CSV table of C-alpha atoms in Angstrom, one decimal:
chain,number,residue,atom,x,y,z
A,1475,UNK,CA,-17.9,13.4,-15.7
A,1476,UNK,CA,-18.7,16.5,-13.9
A,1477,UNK,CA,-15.8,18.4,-11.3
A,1478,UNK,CA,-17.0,21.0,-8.9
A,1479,UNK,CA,-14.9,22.6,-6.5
A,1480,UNK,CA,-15.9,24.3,-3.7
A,1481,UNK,CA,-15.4,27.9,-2.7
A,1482,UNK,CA,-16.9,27.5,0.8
A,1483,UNK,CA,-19.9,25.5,3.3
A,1484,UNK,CA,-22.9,27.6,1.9
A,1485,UNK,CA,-21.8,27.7,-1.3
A,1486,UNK,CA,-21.6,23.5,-1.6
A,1487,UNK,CA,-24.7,23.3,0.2
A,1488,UNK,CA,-27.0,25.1,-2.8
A,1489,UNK,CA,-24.6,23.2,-5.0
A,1490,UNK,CA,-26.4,19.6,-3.6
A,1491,UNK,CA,-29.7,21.5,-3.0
A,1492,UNK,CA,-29.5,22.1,-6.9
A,1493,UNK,CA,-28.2,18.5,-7.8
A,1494,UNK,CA,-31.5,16.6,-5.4
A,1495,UNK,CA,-34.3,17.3,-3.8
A,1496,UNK,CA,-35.0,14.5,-1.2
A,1497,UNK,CA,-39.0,14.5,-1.1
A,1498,UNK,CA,-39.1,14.0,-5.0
A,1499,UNK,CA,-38.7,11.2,-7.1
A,1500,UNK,CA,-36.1,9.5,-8.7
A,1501,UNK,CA,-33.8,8.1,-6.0
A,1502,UNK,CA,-31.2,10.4,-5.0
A,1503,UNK,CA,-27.7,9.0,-3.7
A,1504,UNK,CA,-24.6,10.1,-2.7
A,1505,UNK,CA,-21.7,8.4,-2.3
A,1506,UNK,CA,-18.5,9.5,-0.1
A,1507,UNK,CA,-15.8,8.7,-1.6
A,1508,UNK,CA,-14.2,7.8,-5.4
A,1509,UNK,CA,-12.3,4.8,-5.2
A,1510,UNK,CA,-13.2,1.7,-6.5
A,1511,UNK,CA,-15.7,0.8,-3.9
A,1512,UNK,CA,-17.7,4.1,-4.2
A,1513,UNK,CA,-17.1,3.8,-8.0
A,1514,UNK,CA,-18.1,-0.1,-8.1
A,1515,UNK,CA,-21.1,0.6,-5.9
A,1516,UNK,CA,-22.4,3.3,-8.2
A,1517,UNK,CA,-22.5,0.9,-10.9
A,1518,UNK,CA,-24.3,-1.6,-9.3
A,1519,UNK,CA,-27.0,0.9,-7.7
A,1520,UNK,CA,-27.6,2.9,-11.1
A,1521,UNK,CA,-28.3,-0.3,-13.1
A,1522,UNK,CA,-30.6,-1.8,-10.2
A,1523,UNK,CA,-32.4,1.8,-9.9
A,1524,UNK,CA,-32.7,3.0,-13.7
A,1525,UNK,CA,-33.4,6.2,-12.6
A,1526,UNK,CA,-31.5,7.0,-9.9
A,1527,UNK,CA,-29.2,10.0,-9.7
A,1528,UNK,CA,-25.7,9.5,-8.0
A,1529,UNK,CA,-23.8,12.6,-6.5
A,1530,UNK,CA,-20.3,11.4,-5.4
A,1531,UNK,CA,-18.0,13.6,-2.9
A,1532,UNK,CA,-14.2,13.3,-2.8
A,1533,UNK,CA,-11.6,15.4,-0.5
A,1534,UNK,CA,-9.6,15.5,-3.3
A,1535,UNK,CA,-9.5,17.2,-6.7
A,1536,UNK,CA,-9.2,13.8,-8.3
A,1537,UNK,CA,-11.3,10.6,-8.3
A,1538,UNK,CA,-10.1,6.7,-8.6
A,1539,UNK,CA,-8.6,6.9,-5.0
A,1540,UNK,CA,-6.5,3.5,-4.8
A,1541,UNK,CA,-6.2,2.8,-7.9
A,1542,UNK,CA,-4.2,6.6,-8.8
A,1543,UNK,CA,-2.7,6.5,-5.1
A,1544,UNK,CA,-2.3,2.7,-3.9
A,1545,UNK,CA,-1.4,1.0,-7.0
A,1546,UNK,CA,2.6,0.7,-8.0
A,1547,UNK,CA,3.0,2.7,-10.9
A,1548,UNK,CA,4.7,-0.1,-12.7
A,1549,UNK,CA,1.4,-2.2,-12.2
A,1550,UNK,CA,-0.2,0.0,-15.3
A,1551,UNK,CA,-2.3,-3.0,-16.3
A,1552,UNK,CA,-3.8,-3.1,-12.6
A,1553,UNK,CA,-5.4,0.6,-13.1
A,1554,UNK,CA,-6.6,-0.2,-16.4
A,1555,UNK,CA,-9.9,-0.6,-14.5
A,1556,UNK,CA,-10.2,3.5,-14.6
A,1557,UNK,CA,-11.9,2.7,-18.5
A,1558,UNK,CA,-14.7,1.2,-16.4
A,1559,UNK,CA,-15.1,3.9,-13.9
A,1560,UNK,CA,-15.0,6.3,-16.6
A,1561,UNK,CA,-17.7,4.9,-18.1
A,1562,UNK,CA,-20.0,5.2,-15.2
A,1563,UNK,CA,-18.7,8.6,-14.8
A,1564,UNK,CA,-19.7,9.8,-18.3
A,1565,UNK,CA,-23.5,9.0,-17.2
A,1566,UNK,CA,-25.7,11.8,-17.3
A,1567,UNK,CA,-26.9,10.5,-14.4
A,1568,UNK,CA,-23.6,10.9,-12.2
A,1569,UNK,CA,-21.9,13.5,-10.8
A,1570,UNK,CA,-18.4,14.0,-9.3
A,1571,UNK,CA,-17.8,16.4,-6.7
A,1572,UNK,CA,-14.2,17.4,-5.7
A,1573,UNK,CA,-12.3,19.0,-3.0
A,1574,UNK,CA,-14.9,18.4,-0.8
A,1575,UNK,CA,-14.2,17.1,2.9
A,1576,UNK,CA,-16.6,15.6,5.5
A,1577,UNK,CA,-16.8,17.0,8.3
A,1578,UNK,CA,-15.5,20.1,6.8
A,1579,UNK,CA,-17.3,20.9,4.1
A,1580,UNK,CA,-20.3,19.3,4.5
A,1581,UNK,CA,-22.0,17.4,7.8
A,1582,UNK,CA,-23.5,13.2,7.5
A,1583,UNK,CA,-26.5,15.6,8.9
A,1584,UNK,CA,-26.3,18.0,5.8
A,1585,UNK,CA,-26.4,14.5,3.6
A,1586,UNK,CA,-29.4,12.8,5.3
A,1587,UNK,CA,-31.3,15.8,4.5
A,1588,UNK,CA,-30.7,15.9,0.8
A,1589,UNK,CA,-29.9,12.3,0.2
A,1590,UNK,CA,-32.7,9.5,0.1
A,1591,UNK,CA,-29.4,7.0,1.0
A,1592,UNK,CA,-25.7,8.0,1.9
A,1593,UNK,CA,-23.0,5.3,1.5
A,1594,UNK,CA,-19.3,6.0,2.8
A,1595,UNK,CA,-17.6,4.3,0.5
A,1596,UNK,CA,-13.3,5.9,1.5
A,1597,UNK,CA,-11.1,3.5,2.9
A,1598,UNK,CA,-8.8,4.1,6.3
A,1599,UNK,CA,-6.0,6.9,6.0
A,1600,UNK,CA,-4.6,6.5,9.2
A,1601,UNK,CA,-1.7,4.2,10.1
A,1602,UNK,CA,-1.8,0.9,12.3
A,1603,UNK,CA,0.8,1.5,14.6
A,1604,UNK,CA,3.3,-1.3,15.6
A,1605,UNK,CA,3.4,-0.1,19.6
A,1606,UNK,CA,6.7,-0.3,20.3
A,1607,UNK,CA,9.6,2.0,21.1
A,1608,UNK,CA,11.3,4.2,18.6
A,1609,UNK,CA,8.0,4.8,16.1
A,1610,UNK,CA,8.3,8.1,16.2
A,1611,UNK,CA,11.8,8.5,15.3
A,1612,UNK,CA,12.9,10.4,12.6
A,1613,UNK,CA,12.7,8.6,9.5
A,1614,UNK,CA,10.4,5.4,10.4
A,1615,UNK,CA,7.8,6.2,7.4
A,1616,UNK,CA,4.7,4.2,7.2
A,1617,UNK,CA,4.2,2.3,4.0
A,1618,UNK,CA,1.6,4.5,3.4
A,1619,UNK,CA,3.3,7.4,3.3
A,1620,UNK,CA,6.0,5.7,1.2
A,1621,UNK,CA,3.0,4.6,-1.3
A,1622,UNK,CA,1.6,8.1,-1.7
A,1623,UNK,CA,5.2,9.4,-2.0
A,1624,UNK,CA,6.1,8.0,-5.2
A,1625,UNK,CA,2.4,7.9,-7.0
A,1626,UNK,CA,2.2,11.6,-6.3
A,1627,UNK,CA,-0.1,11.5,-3.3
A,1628,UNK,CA,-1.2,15.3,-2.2
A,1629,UNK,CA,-0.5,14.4,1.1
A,1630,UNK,CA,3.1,12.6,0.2
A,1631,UNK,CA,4.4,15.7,-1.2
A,1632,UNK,CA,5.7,16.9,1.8
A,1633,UNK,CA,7.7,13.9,3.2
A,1634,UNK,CA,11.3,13.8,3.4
A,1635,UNK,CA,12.6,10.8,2.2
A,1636,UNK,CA,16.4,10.8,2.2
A,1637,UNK,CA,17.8,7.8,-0.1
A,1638,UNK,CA,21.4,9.5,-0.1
A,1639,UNK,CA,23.2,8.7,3.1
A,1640,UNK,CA,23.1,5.2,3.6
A,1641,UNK,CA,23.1,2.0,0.9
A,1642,UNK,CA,20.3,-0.2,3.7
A,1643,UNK,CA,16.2,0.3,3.9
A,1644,UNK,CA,14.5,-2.2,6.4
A,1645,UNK,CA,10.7,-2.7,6.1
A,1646,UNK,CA,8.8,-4.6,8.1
A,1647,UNK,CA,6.4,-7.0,6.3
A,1648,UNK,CA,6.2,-9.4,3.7
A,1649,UNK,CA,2.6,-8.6,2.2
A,1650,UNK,CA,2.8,-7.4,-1.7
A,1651,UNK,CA,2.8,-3.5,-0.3
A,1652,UNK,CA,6.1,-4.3,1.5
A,1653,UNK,CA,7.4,-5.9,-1.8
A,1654,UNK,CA,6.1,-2.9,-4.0
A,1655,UNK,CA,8.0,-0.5,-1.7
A,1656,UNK,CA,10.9,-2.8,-1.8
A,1657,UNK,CA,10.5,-3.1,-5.7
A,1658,UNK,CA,10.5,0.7,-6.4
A,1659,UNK,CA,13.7,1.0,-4.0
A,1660,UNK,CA,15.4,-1.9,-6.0
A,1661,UNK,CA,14.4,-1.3,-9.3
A,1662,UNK,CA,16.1,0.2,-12.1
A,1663,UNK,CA,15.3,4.2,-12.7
A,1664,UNK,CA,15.8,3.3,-16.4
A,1665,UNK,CA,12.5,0.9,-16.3
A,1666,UNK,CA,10.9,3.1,-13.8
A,1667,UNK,CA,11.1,6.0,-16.1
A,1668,UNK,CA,8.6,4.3,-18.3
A,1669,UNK,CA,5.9,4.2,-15.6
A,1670,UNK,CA,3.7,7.0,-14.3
A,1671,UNK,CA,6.3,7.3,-11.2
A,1672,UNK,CA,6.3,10.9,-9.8
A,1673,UNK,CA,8.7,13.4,-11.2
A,1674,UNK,CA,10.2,13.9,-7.9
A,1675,UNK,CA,10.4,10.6,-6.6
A,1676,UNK,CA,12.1,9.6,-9.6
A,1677,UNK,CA,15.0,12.2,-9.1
A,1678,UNK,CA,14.9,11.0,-5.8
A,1679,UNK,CA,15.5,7.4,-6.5
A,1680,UNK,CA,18.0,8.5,-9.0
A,1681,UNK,CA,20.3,10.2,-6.6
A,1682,UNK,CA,19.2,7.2,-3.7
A,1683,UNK,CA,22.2,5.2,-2.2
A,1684,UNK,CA,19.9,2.4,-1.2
A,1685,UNK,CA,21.6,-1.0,-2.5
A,1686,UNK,CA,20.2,-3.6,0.1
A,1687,UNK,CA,16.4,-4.2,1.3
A,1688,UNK,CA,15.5,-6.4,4.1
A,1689,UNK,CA,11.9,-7.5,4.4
A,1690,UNK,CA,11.3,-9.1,7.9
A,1691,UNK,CA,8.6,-11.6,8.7
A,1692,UNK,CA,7.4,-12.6,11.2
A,1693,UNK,CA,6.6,-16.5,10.5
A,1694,UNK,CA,8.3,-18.3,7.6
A,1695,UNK,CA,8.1,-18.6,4.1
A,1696,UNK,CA,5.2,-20.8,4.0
A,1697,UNK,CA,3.3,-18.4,5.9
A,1698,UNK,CA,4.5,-15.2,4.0
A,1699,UNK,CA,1.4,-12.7,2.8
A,1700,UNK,CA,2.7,-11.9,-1.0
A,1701,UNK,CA,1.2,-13.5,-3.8
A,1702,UNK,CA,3.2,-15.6,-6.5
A,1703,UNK,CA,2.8,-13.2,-8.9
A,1704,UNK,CA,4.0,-10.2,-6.9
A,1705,UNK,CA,6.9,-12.3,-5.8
A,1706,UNK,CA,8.0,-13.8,-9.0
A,1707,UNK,CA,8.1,-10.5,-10.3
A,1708,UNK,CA,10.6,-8.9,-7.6
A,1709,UNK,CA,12.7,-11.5,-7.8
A,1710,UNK,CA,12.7,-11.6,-11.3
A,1711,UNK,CA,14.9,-7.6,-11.6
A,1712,UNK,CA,17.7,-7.4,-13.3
A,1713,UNK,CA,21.0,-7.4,-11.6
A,1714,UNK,CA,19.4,-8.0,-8.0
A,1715,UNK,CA,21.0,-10.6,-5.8
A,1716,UNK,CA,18.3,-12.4,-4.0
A,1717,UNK,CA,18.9,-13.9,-0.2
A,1718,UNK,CA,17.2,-16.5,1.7
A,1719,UNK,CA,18.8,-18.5,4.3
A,1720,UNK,CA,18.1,-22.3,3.2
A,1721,UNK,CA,17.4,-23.2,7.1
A,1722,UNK,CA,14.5,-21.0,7.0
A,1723,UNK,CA,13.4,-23.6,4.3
A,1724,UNK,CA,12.6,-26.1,6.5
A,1725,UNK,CA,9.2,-27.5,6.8
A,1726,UNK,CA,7.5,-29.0,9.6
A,1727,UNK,CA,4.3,-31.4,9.2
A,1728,UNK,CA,2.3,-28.3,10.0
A,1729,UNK,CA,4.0,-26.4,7.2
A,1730,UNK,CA,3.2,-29.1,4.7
A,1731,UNK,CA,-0.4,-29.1,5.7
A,1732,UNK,CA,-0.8,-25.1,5.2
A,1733,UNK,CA,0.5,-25.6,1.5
A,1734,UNK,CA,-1.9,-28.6,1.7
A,1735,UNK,CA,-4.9,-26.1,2.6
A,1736,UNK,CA,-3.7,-23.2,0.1
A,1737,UNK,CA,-2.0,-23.4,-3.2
A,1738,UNK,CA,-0.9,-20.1,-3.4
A,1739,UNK,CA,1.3,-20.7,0.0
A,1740,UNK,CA,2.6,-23.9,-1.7
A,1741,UNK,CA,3.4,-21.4,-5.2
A,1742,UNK,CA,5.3,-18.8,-2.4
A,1743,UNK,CA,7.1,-21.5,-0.8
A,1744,UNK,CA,8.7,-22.8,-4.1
A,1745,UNK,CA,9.8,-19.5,-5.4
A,1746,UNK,CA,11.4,-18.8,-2.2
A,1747,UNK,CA,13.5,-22.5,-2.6
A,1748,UNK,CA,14.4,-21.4,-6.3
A,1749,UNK,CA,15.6,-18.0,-5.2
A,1750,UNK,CA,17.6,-19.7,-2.5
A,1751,UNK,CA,19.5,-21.8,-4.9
A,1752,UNK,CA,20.0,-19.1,-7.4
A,1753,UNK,CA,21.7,-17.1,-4.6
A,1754,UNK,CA,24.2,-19.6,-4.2
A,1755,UNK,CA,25.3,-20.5,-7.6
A,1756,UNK,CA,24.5,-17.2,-9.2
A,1757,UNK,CA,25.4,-14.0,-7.0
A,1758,UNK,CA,27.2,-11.3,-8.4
A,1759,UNK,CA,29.3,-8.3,-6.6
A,1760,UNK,CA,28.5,-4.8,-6.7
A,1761,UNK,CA,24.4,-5.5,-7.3
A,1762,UNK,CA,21.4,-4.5,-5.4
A,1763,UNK,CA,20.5,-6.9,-2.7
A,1764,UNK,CA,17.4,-7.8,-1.6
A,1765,UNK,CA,17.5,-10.0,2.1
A,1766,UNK,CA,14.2,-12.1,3.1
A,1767,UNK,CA,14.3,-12.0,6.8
A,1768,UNK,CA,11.9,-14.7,8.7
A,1769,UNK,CA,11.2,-15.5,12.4
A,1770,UNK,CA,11.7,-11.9,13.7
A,1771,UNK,CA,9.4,-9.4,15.4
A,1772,UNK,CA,10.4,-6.0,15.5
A,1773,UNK,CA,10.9,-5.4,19.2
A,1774,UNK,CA,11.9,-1.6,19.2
A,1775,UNK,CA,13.4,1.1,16.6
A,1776,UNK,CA,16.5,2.1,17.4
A,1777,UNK,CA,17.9,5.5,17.3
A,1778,UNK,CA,21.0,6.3,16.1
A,1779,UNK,CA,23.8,8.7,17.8
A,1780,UNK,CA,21.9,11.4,17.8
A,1781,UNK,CA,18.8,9.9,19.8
A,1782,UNK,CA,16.4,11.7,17.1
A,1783,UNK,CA,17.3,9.4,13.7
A,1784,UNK,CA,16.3,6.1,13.2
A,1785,UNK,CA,19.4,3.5,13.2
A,1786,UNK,CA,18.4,0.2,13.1
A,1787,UNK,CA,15.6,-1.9,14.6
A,1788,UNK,CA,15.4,-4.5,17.4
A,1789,UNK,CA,14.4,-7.8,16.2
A,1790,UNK,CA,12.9,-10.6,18.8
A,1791,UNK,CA,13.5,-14.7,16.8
A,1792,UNK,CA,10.4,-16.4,17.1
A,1793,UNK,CA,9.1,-19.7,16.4
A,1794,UNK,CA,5.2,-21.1,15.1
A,1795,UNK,CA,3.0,-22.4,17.8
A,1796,UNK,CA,2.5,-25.8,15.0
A,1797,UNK,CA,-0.6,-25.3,15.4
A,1798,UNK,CA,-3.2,-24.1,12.7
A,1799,UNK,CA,-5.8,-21.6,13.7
A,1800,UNK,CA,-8.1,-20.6,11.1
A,1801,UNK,CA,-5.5,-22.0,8.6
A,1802,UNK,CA,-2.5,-20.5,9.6
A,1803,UNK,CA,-0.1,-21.1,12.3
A,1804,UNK,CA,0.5,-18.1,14.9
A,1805,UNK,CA,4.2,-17.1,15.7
A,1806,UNK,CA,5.4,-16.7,19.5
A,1807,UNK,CA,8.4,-14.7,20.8
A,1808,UNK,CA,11.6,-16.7,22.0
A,1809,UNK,CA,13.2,-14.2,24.3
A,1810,UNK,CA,16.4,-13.8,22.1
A,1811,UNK,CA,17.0,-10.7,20.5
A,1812,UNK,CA,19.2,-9.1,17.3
A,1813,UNK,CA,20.0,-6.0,15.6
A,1814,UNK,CA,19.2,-5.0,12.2
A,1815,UNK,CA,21.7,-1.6,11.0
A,1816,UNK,CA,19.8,0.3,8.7
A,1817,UNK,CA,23.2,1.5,6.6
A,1818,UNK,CA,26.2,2.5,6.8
A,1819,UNK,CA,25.5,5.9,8.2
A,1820,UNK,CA,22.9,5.9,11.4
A,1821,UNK,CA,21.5,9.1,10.7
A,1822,UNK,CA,19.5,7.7,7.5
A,1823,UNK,CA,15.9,7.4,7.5
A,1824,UNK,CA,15.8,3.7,6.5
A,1825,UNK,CA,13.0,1.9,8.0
A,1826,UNK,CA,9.7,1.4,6.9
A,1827,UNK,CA,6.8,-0.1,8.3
A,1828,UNK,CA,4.1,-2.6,5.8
């Protein structure tokens, strides 16, 4: 693997003039972007094109994208699949050039001039907003930014997460992002210390307050996005108290025929029924607490007393259409609304959005 940093636009641009030279043979590429699909698709285009040359550009100083900034850091078994990116690095054939911004550094014009073929190959770093009032309140955090917080993220270093002054975090979703942020809120620093967690959001997490986590849905368990395994493993931490109200358990005919369709909906729906029973018969005091919320829509974020701080969040019950479109049943608004506190003192930053 070879790292290059630039020192300014002229400077990169003899930097690729040296690397290719578009009117000569063997097939020159570059490819935007080192996560696994720029990584994957070098592969496949090196061993279809035995002599082609690959130059791949990253903004930052570090290649494997999200698989060093997406993945939880206590999934090390997910990023084992750097060992095969590094082997397609180590090709003589390959090179890896950091620090390097399009648009910035270097134009798509610049690249069509050196490159016989450009592929963009970085995923989406901007947030999908929710469009409702209160987003930009003080402490409403993307999962994003949550995600790049604790697995060291350039761009996460700067966020201020305060875990101190309130023992309740809200986020929105019920996709396996939402139950990794909820995992790393929940989990014990002792097993987190193992893991390639950031330094500071370790210390963070150490000193955080946070002893219940709502996830909110907005259809029912049936219909939630996690997988099995990413459930079974949340609910499997030590010392957590699990919650899930036992009449949002019940199925309709169209329920039954989602978990006829898909499997892996009938797997979600049955570890949600176990952990329903276990909260009754097993609950202890003084644990973490993790609440599954279903049939609510955020409707607004609510500040607290001092109108700049998030302090809780509008929730709007719904109810599925019973219908299935495109194997799934759609949920509707029912006009009656709730609140969700986010702790015990307003002025926390407790909400997050999946």
């Amino acid at each position: 693997m070879m790292m290059r940093c630039k020192s300014s636009g002229n400077h990169l641009w003899v930097q690729l003039r040296f690397f290719c030279n578009k009117s000569s043979y063997p097939l020159h590429i570059c490819i935007v972007g080192s996560g696994p699909a720029g990584f994957y698709t070098a592969d496949k285009l090196m061993k279809r094109f035995g002599q082609a040359k690959v130059n791949m550009l990253e903004r930052l100083p570090t290649p494997f994208g999200l698989v060093r900034s997406g993945v939880a850091p206590d999934h090390p078994e997910t990023k084992v699949v750097v060992n095969q990116f590094s082997r397609v690095a180590a090709s003589d054939r390959f090179s890896l050039i950091g620090n390097v911004s399009l648009g910035k550094d270097v134009s798509v014009e610049d690249l069509r001039k050196l490159y016989h073929v450009v592929v963009f190959a970085y995923g989406a770093e901007s947030d999908r907003e929710l469009g409702i009032k209160g987003e930009d309140l003080k402490g409403v955090h993307s999962a994003r930014e949550f995600v790049w917080w604790y697995n060291g993220h350039p761009d996460g270093l700067k966020l201020t997460l305060d875990l101190e002054r309130t023992d309740t975090a809200v986020i929105l979703g019920q996709g396996n992002v939402a139950l990794d942020a909820a995992r790393i809120l929940l989990r014990p620093t002792e097993d987190l210390m193992q893991t390639d967690i950031a330094e500071h959001a370790l210390a963070a997490l150490r000193r955080s307050q946070v002893r219940k986590v709502f996830l909110v849905g907005r259809r029912g368990p049936v219909q939630a996005a996690c997988t099995a395994k990413e459930l079974r493993e949340i609910l499997g931490i030590k010392g957590l108290n699990v919650f899930v109200q036992e009449a949002d358990l019940v199925t309709s005919p169209a329920d039954m025929e989602e978990m006829k369709l898909n499997r892996s909906h009938k797997r979600v729906y049955e570890l949600f029924t176990k952990a329903a029973m276990k909260s009754l018969s097993e609950s202890v005091g003084n644990e973490k607490e993790l609440h599954f919320v279903f049939f609510r829509a955020p409707s607004a974020i609510l500040p607290c007393d001092d109108k700049v701080h998030v302090g809780g969040v509008s929730l709007e019950k719904t109810t599925l259409q019973g219908q299935i479109i495109n194997g799934q049943q759609l949920a509707v608004g029912t006009g009656v609304f709730e609140e969700l506190a986010c702790g015990s003192d307003s002025k926390f930053p407790g909400t997050c959005t999946e």
